[in-house]
Every structure is written in C-alpha cells, then in structure tokens.
PDB file of C-alpha atoms in Angstrom:
ATOM      1  CA  MET A  27     216.153 157.423  96.965  1.00  0.00           C
ATOM      2  CA  ASP A  28     215.143 154.011  97.071  1.00  0.00           C
ATOM      3  CA  LYS A  29     212.219 153.930  99.553  1.00  0.00           C
ATOM      4  CA  THR A  30     211.915 150.331  99.282  1.00  0.00           C
ATOM      5  CA  ALA A  31     215.127 149.614 101.392  1.00  0.00           C
ATOM      6  CA  LEU A  32     213.081 150.992 104.585  1.00  0.00           C
ATOM      7  CA  PHE A  33     210.599 147.846 103.672  1.00  0.00           C
ATOM      8  CA  ASN A  34     213.528 145.878 105.176  1.00  0.00           C
ATOM      9  CA  LEU A  35     213.115 147.134 108.530  1.00  0.00           C
ATOM     10  CA  SER A  36     211.618 144.356 110.344  1.00  0.00           C
ATOM     11  CA  TYR A  37     208.449 145.281 111.989  1.00  0.00           C
ATOM     12  CA  GLY A  38     205.006 143.943 112.627  1.00  0.00           C
ATOM     13  CA  VAL A  39     201.307 144.368 112.409  1.00  0.00           C
ATOM     14  CA  TYR A  40     199.464 145.767 115.035  1.00  0.00           C
ATOM     15  CA  VAL A  41     196.062 147.389 116.357  1.00  0.00           C
ATOM     16  CA  VAL A  42     196.253 150.455 118.541  1.00  0.00           C
ATOM     17  CA  THR A  43     193.297 150.880 120.585  1.00  0.00           C
ATOM     18  CA  THR A  44     191.924 153.310 123.405  1.00  0.00           C
ATOM     19  CA  TRP A  45     188.671 154.798 124.346  1.00  0.00           C
ATOM     20  CA  ALA A  46     186.695 157.485 122.444  1.00  0.00           C
ATOM     21  CA  LYS A  47     184.393 159.184 124.865  1.00  0.00           C
ATOM     22  CA  GLY A  48     183.435 155.756 126.472  1.00  0.00           C
ATOM     23  CA  LYS A  49     183.458 153.612 123.537  1.00  0.00           C
ATOM     24  CA  ALA A  50     186.210 151.510 122.102  1.00  0.00           C
ATOM     25  CA  THR A  51     188.154 152.634 119.147  1.00  0.00           C
ATOM     26  CA  GLY A  52     191.537 152.049 117.551  1.00  0.00           C
ATOM     27  CA  CYS A  53     193.743 151.856 114.097  1.00  0.00           C
ATOM     28  CA  THR A  54     196.122 149.281 112.359  1.00  0.00           C
ATOM     29  CA  ALA A  55     199.821 150.020 112.972  1.00  0.00           C
ATOM     30  CA  ASN A  56     202.964 148.935 111.782  1.00  0.00           C
ATOM     31  CA  SER A  57     205.438 151.098 113.849  1.00  0.00           C
ATOM     32  CA  ALA A  58     205.754 149.714 117.346  1.00  0.00           C
ATOM     33  CA  MET A  59     208.992 148.794 119.651  1.00  0.00           C
ATOM     34  CA  GLN A  60     210.128 148.182 122.695  1.00  0.00           C
ATOM     35  CA  ILE A  61     212.023 150.841 124.218  1.00  0.00           C
ATOM     36  CA  THR A  62     213.123 149.854 127.851  1.00  0.00           C
ATOM     37  CA  SER A  63     212.723 146.691 130.008  1.00  0.00           C
ATOM     38  CA  THR A  64     212.886 148.761 133.238  1.00  0.00           C
ATOM     39  CA  PRO A  65     210.588 150.111 133.456  1.00  0.00           C
ATOM     40  CA  ALA A  66     208.740 148.524 130.477  1.00  0.00           C
ATOM     41  CA  THR A  67     208.060 151.045 127.947  1.00  0.00           C
ATOM     42  CA  VAL A  68     207.122 150.895 124.282  1.00  0.00           C
ATOM     43  CA  ALA A  69     206.618 153.341 121.595  1.00  0.00           C
ATOM     44  CA  VAL A  70     203.828 153.598 118.972  1.00  0.00           C
ATOM     45  CA  SER A  71     203.561 155.887 115.776  1.00  0.00           C
ATOM     46  CA  ILE A  72     200.007 157.168 114.794  1.00  0.00           C
ATOM     47  CA  ASN A  73     199.297 159.678 111.882  1.00  0.00           C
ATOM     48  CA  HIS A  74     197.932 162.789 112.953  1.00  0.00           C
ATOM     49  CA  ASP A  75     194.755 162.289 110.924  1.00  0.00           C
ATOM     50  CA  ASN A  76     193.674 159.128 112.502  1.00  0.00           C
ATOM     51  CA  TYR A  77     191.011 159.485 115.008  1.00  0.00           C
ATOM     52  CA  THR A  78     192.938 156.899 117.275  1.00  0.00           C
ATOM     53  CA  ASN A  79     195.653 159.832 117.541  1.00  0.00           C
ATOM     54  CA  GLU A  80     193.362 162.228 118.821  1.00  0.00           C
ATOM     55  CA  CYS A  81     191.695 159.660 121.347  1.00  0.00           C
ATOM     56  CA  ILE A  82     194.945 158.752 122.700  1.00  0.00           C
ATOM     57  CA  LYS A  83     195.686 162.472 123.601  1.00  0.00           C
ATOM     58  CA  ASP A  84     192.517 162.705 125.276  1.00  0.00           C
ATOM     59  CA  THR A  85     192.778 159.661 127.320  1.00  0.00           C
ATOM     60  CA  GLY A  86     196.543 159.406 128.068  1.00  0.00           C
ATOM     61  CA  VAL A  87     196.404 155.412 127.418  1.00  0.00           C
ATOM     62  CA  PHE A  88     196.350 153.252 124.649  1.00  0.00           C
ATOM     63  CA  ALA A  89     196.709 149.151 124.198  1.00  0.00           C
ATOM     64  CA  LEU A  90     198.807 147.806 121.709  1.00  0.00           C
ATOM     65  CA  ASN A  91     197.389 144.476 120.233  1.00  0.00           C
ATOM     66  CA  ILE A  92     199.884 142.148 118.493  1.00  0.00           C
ATOM     67  CA  LEU A  93     198.434 140.463 115.657  1.00  0.00           C
ATOM     68  CA  SER A  94     199.613 136.915 114.525  1.00  0.00           C
ATOM     69  CA  GLU A  95     199.982 135.243 111.124  1.00  0.00           C
ATOM     70  CA  ASN A  96     196.390 133.568 111.730  1.00  0.00           C
ATOM     71  CA  VAL A  97     194.638 136.741 112.228  1.00  0.00           C
ATOM     72  CA  ASP A  98     191.359 137.227 109.980  1.00  0.00           C
ATOM     73  CA  PRO A  99     192.587 139.736 107.529  1.00  0.00           C
ATOM     74  CA  MET A 100     189.289 141.781 107.750  1.00  0.00           C
ATOM     75  CA  ILE A 101     190.621 143.074 111.219  1.00  0.00           C
ATOM     76  CA  ILE A 102     193.533 144.587 109.514  1.00  0.00           C
ATOM     77  CA  GLY A 103     191.266 146.142 107.013  1.00  0.00           C
ATOM     78  CA  SER A 104     188.706 147.149 109.375  1.00  0.00           C
ATOM     79  CA  PHE A 105     190.989 148.989 111.797  1.00  0.00           C
ATOM     80  CA  GLY A 106     193.265 150.437 109.006  1.00  0.00           C
ATOM     81  CA  PHE A 107     191.248 151.225 106.061  1.00  0.00           C
ATOM     82  CA  ARG A 108     188.028 153.108 108.017  1.00  0.00           C
ATOM     83  CA  SER A 109     187.988 156.064 110.293  1.00  0.00           C
ATOM     84  CA  GLY A 110     186.469 155.628 113.839  1.00  0.00           C
ATOM     85  CA  ARG A 111     185.258 159.166 113.521  1.00  0.00           C
ATOM     86  CA  ASP A 112     182.564 157.577 110.825  1.00  0.00           C
ATOM     87  CA  VAL A 113     182.146 153.969 111.898  1.00  0.00           C
ATOM     88  CA  ASP A 114     182.427 152.130 114.839  1.00  0.00           C
ATOM     89  CA  LYS A 115     185.178 149.724 114.434  1.00  0.00           C
ATOM     90  CA  PHE A 116     184.437 147.450 117.199  1.00  0.00           C
ATOM     91  CA  GLU A 117     180.805 146.567 115.887  1.00  0.00           C
ATOM     92  CA  GLY A 118     180.220 143.002 116.197  1.00  0.00           C
ATOM     93  CA  ILE A 119     183.601 142.482 118.546  1.00  0.00           C
ATOM     94  CA  GLU A 120     183.046 142.488 122.142  1.00  0.00           C
ATOM     95  CA  PRO A 121     186.507 143.834 123.307  1.00  0.00           C
ATOM     96  CA  LEU A 122     188.401 142.199 126.052  1.00  0.00           C
ATOM     97  CA  VAL A 123     189.209 144.813 128.837  1.00  0.00           C
ATOM     98  CA  LYS A 124     192.903 144.516 129.991  1.00  0.00           C
ATOM     99  CA  GLY A 125     194.559 147.111 132.256  1.00  0.00           C
ATOM    100  CA  TYR A 126     191.245 149.159 131.741  1.00  0.00           C
ATOM    101  CA  LEU A 127     191.720 149.285 127.966  1.00  0.00           C
ATOM    102  CA  PRO A 128     190.111 147.820 125.366  1.00  0.00           C
ATOM    103  CA  VAL A 129     191.800 144.821 123.621  1.00  0.00           C
ATOM    104  CA  LEU A 130     190.730 142.517 120.650  1.00  0.00           C
ATOM    105  CA  PRO A 131     190.354 138.971 121.505  1.00  0.00           C
ATOM    106  CA  GLN A 132     191.517 138.327 117.979  1.00  0.00           C
ATOM    107  CA  ALA A 133     194.939 139.633 119.084  1.00  0.00           C
ATOM    108  CA  MET A 134     197.637 136.973 120.283  1.00  0.00           C
ATOM    109  CA  SER A 135     199.241 139.302 122.932  1.00  0.00           C
ATOM    110  CA  TYR A 136     198.325 142.779 124.508  1.00  0.00           C
ATOM    111  CA  ILE A 137     200.242 145.499 125.954  1.00  0.00           C
ATOM    112  CA  THR A 138     198.358 148.482 127.848  1.00  0.00           C
ATOM    113  CA  CYS A 139     200.339 151.926 128.259  1.00  0.00           C
ATOM    114  CA  LYS A 140     200.159 155.006 130.048  1.00  0.00           C
ATOM    115  CA  VAL A 141     201.616 157.892 127.836  1.00  0.00           C
ATOM    116  CA  ILE A 142     204.549 159.199 129.405  1.00  0.00           C
ATOM    117  CA  ASP A 143     205.836 161.542 126.682  1.00  0.00           C
ATOM    118  CA  THR A 144     204.936 161.929 122.601  1.00  0.00           C
ATOM    119  CA  MET A 145     207.085 163.229 120.038  1.00  0.00           C
ATOM    120  CA  GLU A 146     205.764 165.075 116.936  1.00  0.00           C
ATOM    121  CA  THR A 147     206.797 164.600 113.453  1.00  0.00           C
ATOM    122  CA  ALA A 148     205.395 166.184 110.263  1.00  0.00           C
ATOM    123  CA  THR A 149     202.705 163.519 109.750  1.00  0.00           C
ATOM    124  CA  HIS A 150     202.965 161.473 112.684  1.00  0.00           C
ATOM    125  CA  THR A 151     202.809 161.094 116.717  1.00  0.00           C
ATOM    126  CA  VAL A 152     205.136 158.974 118.504  1.00  0.00           C
ATOM    127  CA  PHE A 153     203.499 157.752 121.819  1.00  0.00           C
ATOM    128  CA  LEU A 154     205.941 156.634 124.799  1.00  0.00           C
ATOM    129  CA  GLY A 155     203.840 154.490 126.791  1.00  0.00           C
ATOM    130  CA  GLU A 156     204.892 153.083 129.937  1.00  0.00           C
ATOM    131  CA  VAL A 157     203.565 149.413 130.273  1.00  0.00           C
ATOM    132  CA  THR A 158     200.976 148.959 132.875  1.00  0.00           C
ATOM    133  CA  ASP A 159     199.865 145.293 131.830  1.00  0.00           C
ATOM    134  CA  ALA A 160     200.885 142.618 129.361  1.00  0.00           C
ATOM    135  CA  GLY A 161     199.506 139.232 128.250  1.00  0.00           C
ATOM    136  CA  ASN A 162     199.150 136.480 125.860  1.00  0.00           C
ATOM    137  CA  LEU A 163     195.948 135.405 124.450  1.00  0.00           C
ATOM    138  CA  LYS A 164     197.189 132.708 122.083  1.00  0.00           C
ATOM    139  CA  LYS A 165     200.263 130.887 121.401  1.00  0.00           C
ATOM    140  CA  GLU A 166     200.928 131.949 117.795  1.00  0.00           C
ATOM    141  CA  THR A 167     203.471 133.266 115.340  1.00  0.00           C
ATOM    142  CA  PRO A 168     203.143 137.394 115.256  1.00  0.00           C
ATOM    143  CA  MET A 169     202.839 138.696 111.936  1.00  0.00           C
ATOM    144  CA  THR A 170     205.496 140.811 110.284  1.00  0.00           C
ATOM    145  CA  TYR A 171     204.753 143.640 107.861  1.00  0.00           C
ATOM    146  CA  LYS A 172     206.713 141.248 105.531  1.00  0.00           C
ATOM    147  CA  TYR A 173     204.367 138.676 105.928  1.00  0.00           C
ATOM    148  CA  TYR A 174     201.336 140.707 105.541  1.00  0.00           C
ATOM    149  CA  HIS A 175     202.777 142.202 102.066  1.00  0.00           C
ATOM    150  CA  GLU A 176     203.960 138.909 100.585  1.00  0.00           C
ATOM    151  CA  VAL A 177     201.573 136.033 102.264  1.00  0.00           C
ATOM    152  CA  VAL A 178     198.349 138.206 102.917  1.00  0.00           C
ATOM    153  CA  LYS A 179     198.859 140.429 100.151  1.00  0.00           C
ATOM    154  CA  GLY A 180     197.932 143.516 101.987  1.00  0.00           C
ATOM    155  CA  THR A 181     198.434 147.259 100.999  1.00  0.00           C
ATOM    156  CA  ALA A 182     199.471 150.153 103.053  1.00  0.00           C
ATOM    157  CA  PRO A 183     196.548 152.701 103.864  1.00  0.00           C
ATOM    158  CA  LYS A 184     197.402 156.380 102.907  1.00  0.00           C
ATOM    159  CA  ASN A 185     197.882 157.202 106.799  1.00  0.00           C
ATOM    160  CA  ALA A 186     200.669 154.371 107.236  1.00  0.00           C
ATOM    161  CA  PRO A 187     204.126 155.327 107.679  1.00  0.00           C
ATOM    162  CA  THR A 188     205.007 152.898 104.757  1.00  0.00           C
ATOM    163  CA  TYR A 189     202.285 154.311 102.262  1.00  0.00           C
ATOM    164  CA  SER A 190     204.129 155.451  99.251  1.00  0.00           C
ATOM    165  CA  GLY A 191     201.078 156.462  96.847  1.00  0.00           C
ATOM    166  CA  ASP A 192     202.055 153.726  94.049  1.00  0.00           C
TER     167      ASP A 192
END
C-alpha cells in the first residue's frame, strides 16, 4: 500500500486547546473538519497518548485554533513536539478567552466546541463538538498540511495521524 496517497487528502494545520486543571493546554492537529452546519458541528482527531486528549475528556470542551500560512512555525513545534504533561505550552503566550476556552492570539480563526460524542480508534479519539462560539482574528490564508510540508518544511510528530516513521 502506498500511504503517500493519503497525503493528497486536503486538510489544514490547527492547534486544539482546552483546560488542564485551570491552565491552558493544547496540541497541534491536522485532522479537523466541519460535519454539519445546523447545528454547527466539527470533529477533531487527537492521539490517545496526547495530554490534550485526556484534558478534553475531563472538561468536555475544546477550541479549534485555525493557523495561517503566516504563523510562526515555533507555534506548531511548541504545541506539536512537546507534551503538556511536561511543559507549559502557553509559557510566554497570554491566551485569549473565547467561548470560555483558551485561544491562541496567533490563530487566524477559532471555533469553540462542547463535546457531544466521541469515537475511539486504535490510536485516536475523534471528538465531535457542537460549536458554541467562532470568530476571525486575522484576515489571512489558512495553512494547509501540504503547505506545512512543502513550504515550511515541517515534519509530523509521532502522535500525528500522518506519521509514517520514515
């Protein structure tokens, strides 16, 4: 099987945020999509090993931070290659609070959600979230995963759905 065919699926680069015992936390994600418009519902996929997965299960809420092509790649790295169990990923970042959730001021848009259902796979939880708030912070171009790999020259962390170990 040629898994590179999966790279042709179109998707973006996001940071999914939530609360961890009153502190903001989150992780980089590339699997998010709108499911319905009425009621507005989105889905995000988070690896079982990610601290953010545990925190979303505890709180029942999350924010999807949509990143632009202009975002500092350090944001992607900080939220994607370190664990919130070990470090404060928001160190030096004062989150905005939108829909009662932490939102990155570096995001171009945000969508806050209340978890209404989950689906477990062998490695990931798919959280289905009813949208509680949404807004645009900047008028920029959303970053696609293709742009992340080809222009930013980014790699996939081991917990990403697209990680191949190569």
